[in-house]
PDB file of N, CA and C in Angstrom:
ATOM      1  N   GLY F  24       0.830  -1.263  -0.086  1.00  0.00           N
ATOM      2  CA  GLY F  24       0.047  -0.055   0.177  1.00  0.00           C
ATOM      3  C   GLY F  24       0.981   1.187   0.062  1.00  0.00           C
ATOM      4  N   GLY F  25       0.257   2.354   0.194  1.00  0.00           N
ATOM      5  CA  GLY F  25       0.838   2.964   0.096  1.00  0.00           C
ATOM      6  C   GLY F  25      -0.205   4.823   0.121  1.00  0.00           C
ATOM      7  N   ARG F  26       0.580   6.331   0.056  1.00  0.00           N
ATOM      8  CA  ARG F  26      -0.511   6.878   0.089  1.00  0.00           C
ATOM      9  C   ARG F  26       0.233   7.969  -0.398  1.00  0.00           C
ATOM     10  N   MET F  27      -0.420   8.938  -1.335  1.00  0.00           N
ATOM     11  CA  MET F  27       0.026   9.989  -2.196  1.00  0.00           C
ATOM     12  C   MET F  27      -0.586  11.158  -1.374  1.00  0.00           C
ATOM     13  N   CYS F  28       0.675  12.416  -1.223  1.00  0.00           N
ATOM     14  CA  CYS F  28       0.167  13.658  -0.766  1.00  0.00           C
ATOM     15  C   CYS F  28       0.649  14.507  -1.254  1.00  0.00           C
ATOM     16  N   SER F  29       0.211  15.421  -1.607  1.00  0.00           N
ATOM     17  CA  SER F  29       0.654  16.491  -2.718  1.00  0.00           C
ATOM     18  C   SER F  29       1.569  17.778  -2.075  1.00  0.00           C
ATOM     19  N   ASN F  30       1.197  17.971  -0.709  1.00  0.00           N
ATOM     20  CA  ASN F  30       1.981  18.481   0.220  1.00  0.00           C
ATOM     21  C   ASN F  30       2.952  17.980   1.245  1.00  0.00           C
ATOM     22  N   TYR F  31       4.156  18.660   0.688  1.00  0.00           N
ATOM     23  CA  TYR F  31       5.367  17.635   1.028  1.00  0.00           C
ATOM     24  C   TYR F  31       5.854  17.925   2.465  1.00  0.00           C
ATOM     25  N   TYR F  32       5.447  18.525   3.237  1.00  0.00           N
ATOM     26  CA  TYR F  32       5.701  18.984   4.482  1.00  0.00           C
ATOM     27  C   TYR F  32       4.811  17.585   5.046  1.00  0.00           C
ATOM     28  N   PHE F  33       3.606  17.554   4.591  1.00  0.00           N
ATOM     29  CA  PHE F  33       2.492  17.026   5.156  1.00  0.00           C
ATOM     30  C   PHE F  33       3.111  15.352   5.032  1.00  0.00           C
ATOM     31  N   TYR F  34       3.471  15.134   4.060  1.00  0.00           N
ATOM     32  CA  TYR F  34       4.338  13.737   4.031  1.00  0.00           C
ATOM     33  C   TYR F  34       5.409  13.404   4.423  1.00  0.00           C
ATOM     34  N   LEU F  35       6.476  14.800   5.021  1.00  0.00           N
ATOM     35  CA  LEU F  35       7.326  14.162   5.683  1.00  0.00           C
ATOM     36  C   LEU F  35       6.918  14.011   7.219  1.00  0.00           C
ATOM     37  N   VAL F  36       5.816  14.819   7.560  1.00  0.00           N
ATOM     38  CA  VAL F  36       5.197  14.046   8.610  1.00  0.00           C
ATOM     39  C   VAL F  36       4.816  12.895   9.048  1.00  0.00           C
ATOM     40  N   TYR F  37       4.488  12.548   8.099  1.00  0.00           N
ATOM     41  CA  TYR F  37       3.221  11.327   7.237  1.00  0.00           C
ATOM     42  C   TYR F  37       4.398  10.101   7.893  1.00  0.00           C
ATOM     43  N   PHE F  38       5.488  10.489   6.677  1.00  0.00           N
ATOM     44  CA  PHE F  38       6.589   9.095   6.338  1.00  0.00           C
ATOM     45  C   PHE F  38       7.279   9.271   7.730  1.00  0.00           C
ATOM     46  N   THR F  39       7.413  10.165   8.619  1.00  0.00           N
ATOM     47  CA  THR F  39       8.538  10.018   9.658  1.00  0.00           C
ATOM     48  C   THR F  39       7.662   9.306  11.011  1.00  0.00           C
ATOM     49  N   LEU F  40       6.193  10.065  11.228  1.00  0.00           N
ATOM     50  CA  LEU F  40       5.198   8.939  11.947  1.00  0.00           C
ATOM     51  C   LEU F  40       4.794   7.610  11.766  1.00  0.00           C
ATOM     52  N   PHE F  41       4.970   7.071  10.605  1.00  0.00           N
ATOM     53  CA  PHE F  41       4.332   5.794  10.473  1.00  0.00           C
ATOM     54  C   PHE F  41       5.620   5.117   9.352  1.00  0.00           C
ATOM     55  N   GLN F  42       6.580   4.973   9.137  1.00  0.00           N
ATOM     56  CA  GLN F  42       7.357   4.683   8.640  1.00  0.00           C
ATOM     57  C   GLN F  42       8.756   3.921   9.023  1.00  0.00           C
ATOM     58  N   PHE F  43       9.566   5.898   9.834  1.00  0.00           N
ATOM     59  CA  PHE F  43      10.582   5.894   9.790  1.00  0.00           C
ATOM     60  C   PHE F  43      10.739   5.501  11.514  1.00  0.00           C
ATOM     61  N   LEU F  44       9.530   6.277  12.372  1.00  0.00           N
ATOM     62  CA  LEU F  44       9.741   5.920  13.670  1.00  0.00           C
ATOM     63  C   LEU F  44       9.451   4.229  14.060  1.00  0.00           C
ATOM     64  N   PRO F  45       8.533   3.341  13.098  1.00  0.00           N
ATOM     65  CA  PRO F  45       8.678   2.171  13.578  1.00  0.00           C
ATOM     66  C   PRO F  45       9.787   1.241  13.125  1.00  0.00           C
ATOM     67  N   ALA F  46      10.242   1.873  12.083  1.00  0.00           N
ATOM     68  CA  ALA F  46      11.435   1.249  11.768  1.00  0.00           C
ATOM     69  C   ALA F  46      12.666   1.669  12.229  1.00  0.00           C
ATOM     70  N   ILE F  47      12.653   2.548  13.295  1.00  0.00           N
ATOM     71  CA  ILE F  47      13.725   2.559  14.174  1.00  0.00           C
ATOM     72  C   ILE F  47      12.823   2.090  15.508  1.00  0.00           C
ATOM     73  N   LEU F  48      11.812   1.264  15.769  1.00  0.00           N
ATOM     74  CA  LEU F  48      11.397   0.250  17.282  1.00  0.00           C
ATOM     75  C   LEU F  48      12.026  -0.522  16.639  1.00  0.00           C
ATOM     76  N   ILE F  49      11.577  -1.079  15.314  1.00  0.00           N
ATOM     77  CA  ILE F  49      11.737  -2.773  14.780  1.00  0.00           C
ATOM     78  C   ILE F  49      13.658  -2.711  14.914  1.00  0.00           C
ATOM     79  N   ASP F  50      14.635  -1.774  14.080  1.00  0.00           N
ATOM     80  CA  ASP F  50      16.178  -2.207  14.635  1.00  0.00           C
ATOM     81  C   ASP F  50      16.163  -1.949  16.076  1.00  0.00           C
ATOM     82  N   THR F  51      15.889  -1.208  16.708  1.00  0.00           N
ATOM     83  CA  THR F  51      15.917  -1.214  18.378  1.00  0.00           C
ATOM     84  C   THR F  51      15.550  -2.698  19.092  1.00  0.00           C
ATOM     85  N   VAL F  52      14.652  -3.132  18.477  1.00  0.00           N
ATOM     86  CA  VAL F  52      14.075  -4.614  18.979  1.00  0.00           C
ATOM     87  C   VAL F  52      15.359  -5.628  18.263  1.00  0.00           C
ATOM     88  N   SER F  53      15.599  -5.252  17.273  1.00  0.00           N
ATOM     89  CA  SER F  53      16.680  -6.290  16.487  1.00  0.00           C
ATOM     90  C   SER F  53      17.844  -5.952  17.541  1.00  0.00           C
ATOM     91  N   VAL F  54      18.542  -5.137  17.702  1.00  0.00           N
ATOM     92  CA  VAL F  54      19.656  -4.683  18.517  1.00  0.00           C
ATOM     93  C   VAL F  54      19.724  -5.403  19.530  1.00  0.00           C
ATOM     94  N   LEU F  55      18.451  -5.380  20.540  1.00  0.00           N
ATOM     95  CA  LEU F  55      18.578  -6.257  21.830  1.00  0.00           C
ATOM     96  C   LEU F  55      18.061  -7.550  21.236  1.00  0.00           C
ATOM     97  N   ALA F  56      17.923  -7.820  20.092  1.00  0.00           N
ATOM     98  CA  ALA F  56      17.933  -9.342  20.449  1.00  0.00           C
ATOM     99  C   ALA F  56      18.924  -9.819  19.535  1.00  0.00           C
ATOM    100  N   GLY F  57      20.097  -8.782  19.392  1.00  0.00           N
ATOM    101  CA  GLY F  57      21.291  -9.483  18.871  1.00  0.00           C
ATOM    102  C   GLY F  57      21.326  -9.522  17.397  1.00  0.00           C
ATOM    103  N   LYS F  58      20.427  -9.490  17.094  1.00  0.00           N
ATOM    104  CA  LYS F  58      20.200  -9.327  15.267  1.00  0.00           C
ATOM    105  C   LYS F  58      20.739  -8.250  14.517  1.00  0.00           C
ATOM    106  N   LYS F  59      20.710  -8.330  13.170  1.00  0.00           N
ATOM    107  CA  LYS F  59      21.009  -7.666  11.913  1.00  0.00           C
ATOM    108  C   LYS F  59      20.124  -6.560  12.251  1.00  0.00           C
ATOM    109  N   THR F  60      20.236  -5.197  11.993  1.00  0.00           N
ATOM    110  CA  THR F  60      19.380  -4.450  11.848  1.00  0.00           C
ATOM    111  C   THR F  60      19.138  -3.664  10.075  1.00  0.00           C
ATOM    112  N   TRP F  61      17.594  -3.560   9.897  1.00  0.00           N
ATOM    113  CA  TRP F  61      17.899  -3.821   8.307  1.00  0.00           C
ATOM    114  C   TRP F  61      16.340  -2.600   8.400  1.00  0.00           C
ATOM    115  N   ALA F  62      15.718  -2.403   9.106  1.00  0.00           N
ATOM    116  CA  ALA F  62      14.457  -1.239   8.858  1.00  0.00           C
ATOM    117  C   ALA F  62      14.708  -0.291   8.188  1.00  0.00           C
ATOM    118  N   ILE F  63      15.419   0.763   9.525  1.00  0.00           N
ATOM    119  CA  ILE F  63      15.438   2.205   8.915  1.00  0.00           C
ATOM    120  C   ILE F  63      16.789   1.982   7.459  1.00  0.00           C
ATOM    121  N   LYS F  64      17.741   1.109   7.354  1.00  0.00           N
ATOM    122  CA  LYS F  64      17.941   1.368   6.155  1.00  0.00           C
ATOM    123  C   LYS F  64      17.587   1.148   4.868  1.00  0.00           C
ATOM    124  N   LEU F  65      16.266   0.821   4.644  1.00  0.00           N
ATOM    125  CA  LEU F  65      14.650   0.246   3.686  1.00  0.00           C
ATOM    126  C   LEU F  65      14.280   1.713   4.102  1.00  0.00           C
ATOM    127  N   GLN F  66      13.938   2.080   4.943  1.00  0.00           N
ATOM    128  CA  GLN F  66      12.766   3.330   4.704  1.00  0.00           C
ATOM    129  C   GLN F  66      14.023   4.483   3.972  1.00  0.00           C
ATOM    130  N   ARG F  67      14.945   4.158   4.416  1.00  0.00           N
ATOM    131  CA  ARG F  67      15.909   5.507   3.652  1.00  0.00           C
ATOM    132  C   ARG F  67      16.231   5.027   2.235  1.00  0.00           C
ATOM    133  N   ARG F  68      16.033   3.801   1.806  1.00  0.00           N
ATOM    134  CA  ARG F  68      16.275   3.529   0.173  1.00  0.00           C
ATOM    135  C   ARG F  68      14.579   4.002  -0.152  1.00  0.00           C
ATOM    136  N   ILE F  69      13.446   3.725   0.622  1.00  0.00           N
ATOM    137  CA  ILE F  69      12.233   4.162  -0.360  1.00  0.00           C
ATOM    138  C   ILE F  69      12.035   5.693   0.149  1.00  0.00           C
ATOM    139  N   PHE F  70      12.649   6.565   0.940  1.00  0.00           N
ATOM    140  CA  PHE F  70      12.721   8.090   0.570  1.00  0.00           C
ATOM    141  C   PHE F  70      13.438   8.425  -0.239  1.00  0.00           C
ATOM    142  N   ASP F  71      14.695   7.877  -0.477  1.00  0.00           N
ATOM    143  CA  ASP F  71      15.286   8.292  -1.818  1.00  0.00           C
ATOM    144  C   ASP F  71      14.876   8.013  -2.938  1.00  0.00           C
ATOM    145  N   SER F  72      14.168   6.784  -2.929  1.00  0.00           N
ATOM    146  CA  SER F  72      13.812   6.460  -3.872  1.00  0.00           C
ATOM    147  C   SER F  72      12.334   7.034  -4.759  1.00  0.00           C
ATOM    148  N   LEU F  73      12.148   7.681  -3.725  1.00  0.00           N
ATOM    149  CA  LEU F  73      10.359   8.186  -4.212  1.00  0.00           C
ATOM    150  C   LEU F  73      11.158   9.993  -3.867  1.00  0.00           C
ATOM    151  N   LYS F  74      12.232  10.323  -4.062  1.00  0.00           N
ATOM    152  CA  LYS F  74      12.884  11.657  -4.582  1.00  0.00           C
ATOM    153  C   LYS F  74      12.757  12.128  -5.705  1.00  0.00           C
ATOM    154  N   VAL F  75      13.393  10.454  -5.842  1.00  0.00           N
ATOM    155  CA  VAL F  75      13.697  10.715  -7.531  1.00  0.00           C
ATOM    156  C   VAL F  75      12.978  10.638  -8.421  1.00  0.00           C
ATOM    157  N   PHE F  76      11.841  10.080  -8.210  1.00  0.00           N
ATOM    158  CA  PHE F  76      10.341   9.839  -9.168  1.00  0.00           C
ATOM    159  C   PHE F  76       9.008  10.883  -8.775  1.00  0.00           C
ATOM    160  N   GLU F  77       9.621  11.988  -7.653  1.00  0.00           N
ATOM    161  CA  GLU F  77       8.625  12.556  -7.301  1.00  0.00           C
ATOM    162  C   GLU F  77       8.022  13.210  -8.753  1.00  0.00           C
ATOM    163  N   TYR F  78       9.046  13.699  -9.594  1.00  0.00           N
ATOM    164  CA  TYR F  78       8.550  14.391 -10.744  1.00  0.00           C
ATOM    165  C   TYR F  78       7.297  13.777 -11.172  1.00  0.00           C
ATOM    166  N   PHE F  79       7.762  12.380 -11.278  1.00  0.00           N
ATOM    167  CA  PHE F  79       6.963  11.568 -12.467  1.00  0.00           C
ATOM    168  C   PHE F  79       5.645  11.336 -11.773  1.00  0.00           C
ATOM    169  N   ILE F  80       5.629  11.394 -10.589  1.00  0.00           N
ATOM    170  CA  ILE F  80       4.704  10.638  -9.314  1.00  0.00           C
ATOM    171  C   ILE F  80       3.306  11.954  -9.658  1.00  0.00           C
ATOM    172  N   ASN F  81       4.419  13.324  -9.176  1.00  0.00           N
ATOM    173  CA  ASN F  81       3.259  14.192  -8.880  1.00  0.00           C
ATOM    174  C   ASN F  81       2.643  14.920 -10.652  1.00  0.00           C
ATOM    175  N   ASN F  82       2.734  14.526 -11.542  1.00  0.00           N
ATOM    176  CA  ASN F  82       2.263  15.200 -12.906  1.00  0.00           C
ATOM    177  C   ASN F  82       1.684  14.136 -13.949  1.00  0.00           C
ATOM    178  N   SER F  83       0.755  14.463 -14.080  1.00  0.00           N
ATOM    179  CA  SER F  83      -0.109  14.027 -15.429  1.00  0.00           C
ATOM    180  C   SER F  83       0.680  14.009 -16.668  1.00  0.00           C
ATOM    181  N   TRP F  84       0.099  13.004 -17.266  1.00  0.00           N
ATOM    182  CA  TRP F  84       0.830  12.762 -18.589  1.00  0.00           C
ATOM    183  C   TRP F  84      -0.196  11.862 -19.350  1.00  0.00           C
ATOM    184  N   GLU F  85       0.038  12.535 -20.552  1.00  0.00           N
ATOM    185  CA  GLU F  85      -1.167  12.176 -21.414  1.00  0.00           C
ATOM    186  C   GLU F  85      -0.571  12.006 -22.890  1.00  0.00           C
ATOM    187  N   PHE F  86      -0.288  11.085 -23.447  1.00  0.00           N
ATOM    188  CA  PHE F  86      -0.248  11.012 -25.190  1.00  0.00           C
ATOM    189  C   PHE F  86      -1.498  10.233 -25.660  1.00  0.00           C
ATOM    190  N   GLU F  87      -1.040  10.852 -26.995  1.00  0.00           N
ATOM    191  CA  GLU F  87      -1.738  10.794 -28.212  1.00  0.00           C
ATOM    192  C   GLU F  87      -1.002   9.323 -29.101  1.00  0.00           C
ATOM    193  N   SER F  88      -2.824   8.894 -29.902  1.00  0.00           N
ATOM    194  CA  SER F  88      -1.584   7.402 -30.275  1.00  0.00           C
ATOM    195  C   SER F  88      -2.352   7.822 -31.830  1.00  0.00           C
ATOM    196  N   LYS F  89      -3.133   8.370 -32.388  1.00  0.00           N
ATOM    197  CA  LYS F  89      -3.060   8.766 -33.747  1.00  0.00           C
ATOM    198  C   LYS F  89      -2.147   7.576 -34.656  1.00  0.00           C
ATOM    199  N   ASN F  90      -1.060   8.046 -34.691  1.00  0.00           N
ATOM    200  CA  ASN F  90      -0.449   6.490 -35.466  1.00  0.00           C
ATOM    201  C   ASN F  90      -0.690   5.289 -34.434  1.00  0.00           C
ATOM    202  N   ASN F  91      -1.116   4.942 -33.845  1.00  0.00           N
ATOM    203  CA  ASN F  91      -1.829   3.279 -33.691  1.00  0.00           C
ATOM    204  C   ASN F  91      -2.934   3.377 -33.910  1.00  0.00           C
ATOM    205  N   GLN F  92      -3.468   4.407 -34.215  1.00  0.00           N
ATOM    206  CA  GLN F  92      -5.127   4.039 -34.703  1.00  0.00           C
ATOM    207  C   GLN F  92      -5.167   3.750 -35.718  1.00  0.00           C
ATOM    208  N   LEU F  93      -4.417   4.982 -36.636  1.00  0.00           N
ATOM    209  CA  LEU F  93      -4.034   4.912 -38.154  1.00  0.00           C
ATOM    210  C   LEU F  93      -3.608   3.201 -38.518  1.00  0.00           C
ATOM    211  N   LEU F  94      -2.948   2.955 -37.674  1.00  0.00           N
ATOM    212  CA  LEU F  94      -2.280   1.689 -38.378  1.00  0.00           C
ATOM    213  C   LEU F  94      -3.454   0.190 -37.918  1.00  0.00           C
ATOM    214  N   TYR F  95      -4.184   0.694 -37.159  1.00  0.00           N
ATOM    215  CA  TYR F  95      -4.945  -0.312 -36.629  1.00  0.00           C
ATOM    216  C   TYR F  95      -6.468  -0.668 -37.832  1.00  0.00           C
ATOM    217  N   GLN F  96      -6.633   0.610 -38.495  1.00  0.00           N
ATOM    218  CA  GLN F  96      -7.349   0.921 -39.343  1.00  0.00           C
ATOM    219  C   GLN F  96      -6.706   0.092 -40.430  1.00  0.00           C
ATOM    220  N   MET F  97      -5.557   0.538 -40.662  1.00  0.00           N
ATOM    221  CA  MET F  97      -5.170  -0.119 -41.688  1.00  0.00           C
ATOM    222  C   MET F  97      -5.402  -1.656 -42.196  1.00  0.00           C
ATOM    223  N   ILE F  98      -5.013  -2.607 -41.207  1.00  0.00           N
ATOM    224  CA  ILE F  98      -4.532  -3.802 -41.194  1.00  0.00           C
ATOM    225  C   ILE F  98      -6.340  -4.456 -41.373  1.00  0.00           C
ATOM    226  N   ASN F  99      -5.908  -5.139 -42.553  1.00  0.00           N
ATOM    227  CA  ASN F  99      -7.392  -6.071 -42.665  1.00  0.00           C
ATOM    228  C   ASN F  99      -8.228  -7.018 -41.175  1.00  0.00           C
ATOM    229  N   VAL F 100      -9.171  -7.039 -41.086  1.00  0.00           N
ATOM    230  CA  VAL F 100     -10.136  -7.685 -40.324  1.00  0.00           C
ATOM    231  C   VAL F 100      -9.295  -8.858 -39.632  1.00  0.00           C
ATOM    232  N   LYS F 101      -9.000  -9.780 -40.865  1.00  0.00           N
ATOM    233  CA  LYS F 101      -8.450 -10.999 -40.183  1.00  0.00           C
ATOM    234  C   LYS F 101      -7.376 -11.210 -39.478  1.00  0.00           C
ATOM    235  N   GLU F 102      -6.638  -9.943 -39.815  1.00  0.00           N
ATOM    236  CA  GLU F 102      -5.229 -10.028 -38.806  1.00  0.00           C
ATOM    237  C   GLU F 102      -5.706  -9.455 -37.457  1.00  0.00           C
ATOM    238  N   ARG F 103      -6.434  -8.751 -37.296  1.00  0.00           N
ATOM    239  CA  ARG F 103      -6.558  -7.976 -36.365  1.00  0.00           C
ATOM    240  C   ARG F 103      -7.242  -9.272 -35.294  1.00  0.00           C
TER     241      ARG F 103
END
């Protein structure tokens, strides 16, 4: 699952409360159990990845397919 936010500051608060703080808790429990930490590293990767794709996620994209429609009309019914 995921949640889209148009307000960057709201996203930072949401990310901190519902993803980063639980990751800290999980890693703390892992350290106490003598296991490797992984949750904070994973959340950092997710956060960095979303920054890369932010432009594409927050914009609408429309593509025309006139050539595709023309090609479809050009082929005969048997080939469709």
